[in-house]
Coordinates of C-alpha atoms and ligand atoms in Angstrom, one line a residue:
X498 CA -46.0 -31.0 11.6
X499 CA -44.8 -34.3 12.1
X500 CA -41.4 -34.6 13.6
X501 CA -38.1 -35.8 11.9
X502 CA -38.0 -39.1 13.3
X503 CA -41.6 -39.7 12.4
X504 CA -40.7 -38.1 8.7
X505 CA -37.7 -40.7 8.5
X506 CA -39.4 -43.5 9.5
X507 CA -42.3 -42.7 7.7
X508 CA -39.9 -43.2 4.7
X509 CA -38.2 -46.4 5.7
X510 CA -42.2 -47.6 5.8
X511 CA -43.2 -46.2 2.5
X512 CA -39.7 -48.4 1.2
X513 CA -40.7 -51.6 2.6
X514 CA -44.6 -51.6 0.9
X515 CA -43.1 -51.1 -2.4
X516 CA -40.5 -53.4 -1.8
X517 CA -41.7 -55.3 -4.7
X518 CA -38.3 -57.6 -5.7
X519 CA -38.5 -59.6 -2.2
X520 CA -40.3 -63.2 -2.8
X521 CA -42.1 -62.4 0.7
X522 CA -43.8 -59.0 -1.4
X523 CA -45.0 -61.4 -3.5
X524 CA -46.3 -64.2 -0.7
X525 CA -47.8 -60.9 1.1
X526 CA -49.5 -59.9 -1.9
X527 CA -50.9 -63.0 -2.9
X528 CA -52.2 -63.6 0.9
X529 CA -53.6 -59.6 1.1
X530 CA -50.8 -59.3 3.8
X531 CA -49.5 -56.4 5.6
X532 CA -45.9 -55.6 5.6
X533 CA -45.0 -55.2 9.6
X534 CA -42.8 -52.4 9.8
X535 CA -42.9 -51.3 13.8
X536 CA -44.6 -49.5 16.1
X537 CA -44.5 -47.6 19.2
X538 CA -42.7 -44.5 20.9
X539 CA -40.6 -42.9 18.5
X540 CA -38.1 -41.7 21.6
X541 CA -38.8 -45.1 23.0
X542 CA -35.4 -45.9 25.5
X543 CA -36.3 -49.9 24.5
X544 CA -36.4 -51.4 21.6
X545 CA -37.8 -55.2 21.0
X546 CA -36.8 -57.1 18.1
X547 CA -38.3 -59.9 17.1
X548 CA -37.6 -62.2 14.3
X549 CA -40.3 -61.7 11.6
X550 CA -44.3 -61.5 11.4
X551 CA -46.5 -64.4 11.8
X552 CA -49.9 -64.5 10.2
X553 CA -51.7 -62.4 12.5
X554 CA -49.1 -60.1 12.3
X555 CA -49.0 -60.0 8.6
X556 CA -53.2 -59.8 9.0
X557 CA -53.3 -56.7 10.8
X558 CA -50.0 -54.9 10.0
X559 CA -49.4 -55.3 14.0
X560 CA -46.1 -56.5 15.6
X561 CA -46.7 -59.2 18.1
X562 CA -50.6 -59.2 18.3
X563 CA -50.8 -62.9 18.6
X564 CA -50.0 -65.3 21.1
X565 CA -46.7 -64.3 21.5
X566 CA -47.8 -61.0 21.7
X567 CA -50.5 -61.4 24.7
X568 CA -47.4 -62.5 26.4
X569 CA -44.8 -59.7 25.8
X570 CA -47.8 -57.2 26.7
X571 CA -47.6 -58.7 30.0
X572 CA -44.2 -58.6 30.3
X573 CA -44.5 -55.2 29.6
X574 CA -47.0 -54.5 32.1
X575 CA -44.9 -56.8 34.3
X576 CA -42.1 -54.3 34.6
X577 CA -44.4 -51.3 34.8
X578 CA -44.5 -49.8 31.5
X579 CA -47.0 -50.0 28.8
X580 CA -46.5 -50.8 25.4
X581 CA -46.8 -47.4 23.9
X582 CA -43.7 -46.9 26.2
X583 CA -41.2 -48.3 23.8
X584 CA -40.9 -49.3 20.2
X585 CA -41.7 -52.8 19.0
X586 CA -40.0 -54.7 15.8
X587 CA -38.5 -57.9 13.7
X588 CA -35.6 -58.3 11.5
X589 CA -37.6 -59.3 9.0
X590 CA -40.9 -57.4 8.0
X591 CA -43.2 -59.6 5.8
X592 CA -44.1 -63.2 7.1
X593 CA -42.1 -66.0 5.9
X594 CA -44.9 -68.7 4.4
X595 CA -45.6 -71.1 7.0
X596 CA -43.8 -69.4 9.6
X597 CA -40.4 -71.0 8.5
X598 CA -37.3 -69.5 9.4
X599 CA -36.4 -66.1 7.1
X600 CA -33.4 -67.0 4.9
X601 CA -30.2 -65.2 4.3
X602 CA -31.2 -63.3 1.0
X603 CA -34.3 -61.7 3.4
X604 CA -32.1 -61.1 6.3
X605 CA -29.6 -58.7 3.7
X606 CA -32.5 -57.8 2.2
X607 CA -35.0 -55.9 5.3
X608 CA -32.3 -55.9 8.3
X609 CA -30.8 -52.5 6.6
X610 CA -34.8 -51.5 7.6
X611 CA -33.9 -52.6 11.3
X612 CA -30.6 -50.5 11.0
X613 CA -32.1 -47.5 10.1
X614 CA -35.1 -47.5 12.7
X615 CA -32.6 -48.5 15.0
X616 CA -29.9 -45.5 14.5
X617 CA -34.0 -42.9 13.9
X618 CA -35.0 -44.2 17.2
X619 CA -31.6 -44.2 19.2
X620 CA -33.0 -46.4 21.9
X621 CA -30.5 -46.8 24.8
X622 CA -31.2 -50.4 25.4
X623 CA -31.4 -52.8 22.3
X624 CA -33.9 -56.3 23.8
X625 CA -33.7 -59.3 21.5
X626 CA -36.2 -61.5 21.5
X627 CA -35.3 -65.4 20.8
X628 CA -32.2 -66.6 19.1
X629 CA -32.6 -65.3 16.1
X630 CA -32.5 -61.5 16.1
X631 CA -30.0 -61.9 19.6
X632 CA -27.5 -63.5 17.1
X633 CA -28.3 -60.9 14.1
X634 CA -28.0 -58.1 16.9
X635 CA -24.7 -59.7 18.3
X636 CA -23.2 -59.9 14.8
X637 CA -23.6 -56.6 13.5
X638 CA -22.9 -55.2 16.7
X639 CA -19.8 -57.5 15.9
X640 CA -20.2 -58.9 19.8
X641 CA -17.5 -61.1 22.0
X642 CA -20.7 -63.2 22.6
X643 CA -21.8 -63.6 19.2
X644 CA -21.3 -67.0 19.0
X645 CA -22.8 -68.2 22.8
X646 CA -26.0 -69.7 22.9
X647 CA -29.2 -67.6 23.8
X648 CA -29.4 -70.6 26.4
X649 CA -26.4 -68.4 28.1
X650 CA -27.3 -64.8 27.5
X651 CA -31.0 -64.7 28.1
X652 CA -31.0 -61.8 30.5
X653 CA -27.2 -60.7 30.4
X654 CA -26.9 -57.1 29.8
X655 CA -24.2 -55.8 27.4
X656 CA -22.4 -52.7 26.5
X657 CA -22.1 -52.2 23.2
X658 CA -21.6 -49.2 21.1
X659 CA -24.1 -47.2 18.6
X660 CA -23.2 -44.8 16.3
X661 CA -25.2 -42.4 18.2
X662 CA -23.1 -43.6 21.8
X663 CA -23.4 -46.4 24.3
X664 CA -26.2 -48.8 24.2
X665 CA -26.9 -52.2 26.2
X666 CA -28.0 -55.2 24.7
X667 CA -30.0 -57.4 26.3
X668 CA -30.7 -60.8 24.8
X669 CA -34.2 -62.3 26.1
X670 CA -36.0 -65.7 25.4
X671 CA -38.8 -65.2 22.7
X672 CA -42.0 -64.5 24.5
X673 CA -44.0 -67.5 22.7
X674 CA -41.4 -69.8 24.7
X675 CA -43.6 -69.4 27.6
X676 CA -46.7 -70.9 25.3
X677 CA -45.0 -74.3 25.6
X678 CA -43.0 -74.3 28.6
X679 CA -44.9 -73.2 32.0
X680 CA -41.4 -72.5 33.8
X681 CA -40.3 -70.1 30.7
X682 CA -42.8 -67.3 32.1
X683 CA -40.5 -67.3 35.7
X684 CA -37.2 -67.0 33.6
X685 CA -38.9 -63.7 31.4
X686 CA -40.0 -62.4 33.7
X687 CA -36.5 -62.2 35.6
X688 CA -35.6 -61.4 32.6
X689 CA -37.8 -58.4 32.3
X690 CA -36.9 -57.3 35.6
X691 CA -32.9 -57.1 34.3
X692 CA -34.3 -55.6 31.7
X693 CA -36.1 -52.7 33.6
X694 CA -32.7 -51.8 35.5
X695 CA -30.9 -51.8 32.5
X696 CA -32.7 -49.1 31.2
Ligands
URA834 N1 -43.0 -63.5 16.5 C1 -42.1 -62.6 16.1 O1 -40.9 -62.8 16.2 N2 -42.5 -61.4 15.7 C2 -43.8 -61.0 15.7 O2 -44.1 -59.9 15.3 C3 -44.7 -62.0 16.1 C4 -44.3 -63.2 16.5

């Protein structure tokens, strides 16, 4: 029988495909999309969170399986896990056309998704990945550093508190940085290794 957590989150995914009053439903619809809802160890002590599906993502129904994704896989690896290991999201779980930036009305509208995985999965250590899920992560966990720059958290870890207990957030650089910028791929993977004694 399938356990709670897998019951409950089972739920939040059957939610999110009939979300049918979001614009992006009707953008993924349109495109023969998948909505992105998360995957991974359902105990998993990390959780990623990324910012929102691109269009391999949204292809295959698979967080981070692009570029980007080839890249946190390694970082993965780096620190001696694999990816099974932990649980892999976004804020925001239909692709935004064109890869633009999700708005506000999406943000209200799938990050009560993110909550809920978030208090089903109970991870001990929360990783952001890039600016934009750090600052969403920061503000609802209403942060002293919700306003600093990812520029100066990228790799700080921070106590913060769950409604399940203690947590640590760690803010990290989004992996597809190191697609553009060679010296990016050094800084993750320090990163990664703050990460790793974190948790
Ligand atoms: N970038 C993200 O933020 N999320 C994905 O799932 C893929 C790329």
């Amino acid at each position: 029988m399938a356990s709670n957590k897998t019951a409950q989150l089972k739920k939040i995914r059957d939610e999110i495909w009939n979300l049918g009053d979001s614009s992006l439903y009707k953008y993924r619809k349109q495109n023969k999309y998948f909505p992105v809802i998360g995957e991974g160890d359902h105990n998993a002590k990390i959780i990623f969170i990324g910012e929102a599906p691109g269009q391999k993502e949204a292809e295959t129904g698979k967080p981070f399986c692009g570029a980007a994704g080839k890249i946190l896989d390694e970082l993965i690896e780096f620190i001696g896990l694999k990816r099974g290991d932990v649980y892999i999201t976004n804020v925001v779980k239909d692709r935004p056309p064109n890869n633009r930036d999700p708005n506000q009305v999406e943000i209200d509208l799938y990050s009560p998704f993110l909550e809920r995985q978030i208090e089903i999965i109970q991870p001990e250590v929360i990783a952001t990945l890039g600016r934009f899920s750090t600052k969403f992560i920061l503000e609802k966990f209403d942060m002293p550093e919700k306003n600093q720059s990812i520029t100066l958290l990228h790799g700080k870890v921070l106590d913060a508190i769950a409604k399940y207990g203690p947590i640590k957030i760690v803010p990290l650089y989004h992996p597809a940085v190191a697609l553009y910028n060679a010296n990016s791929r050094k800084v993750l993977e320090e990163d990664f290794n703050i990460l790793r004694e974190s948790a």
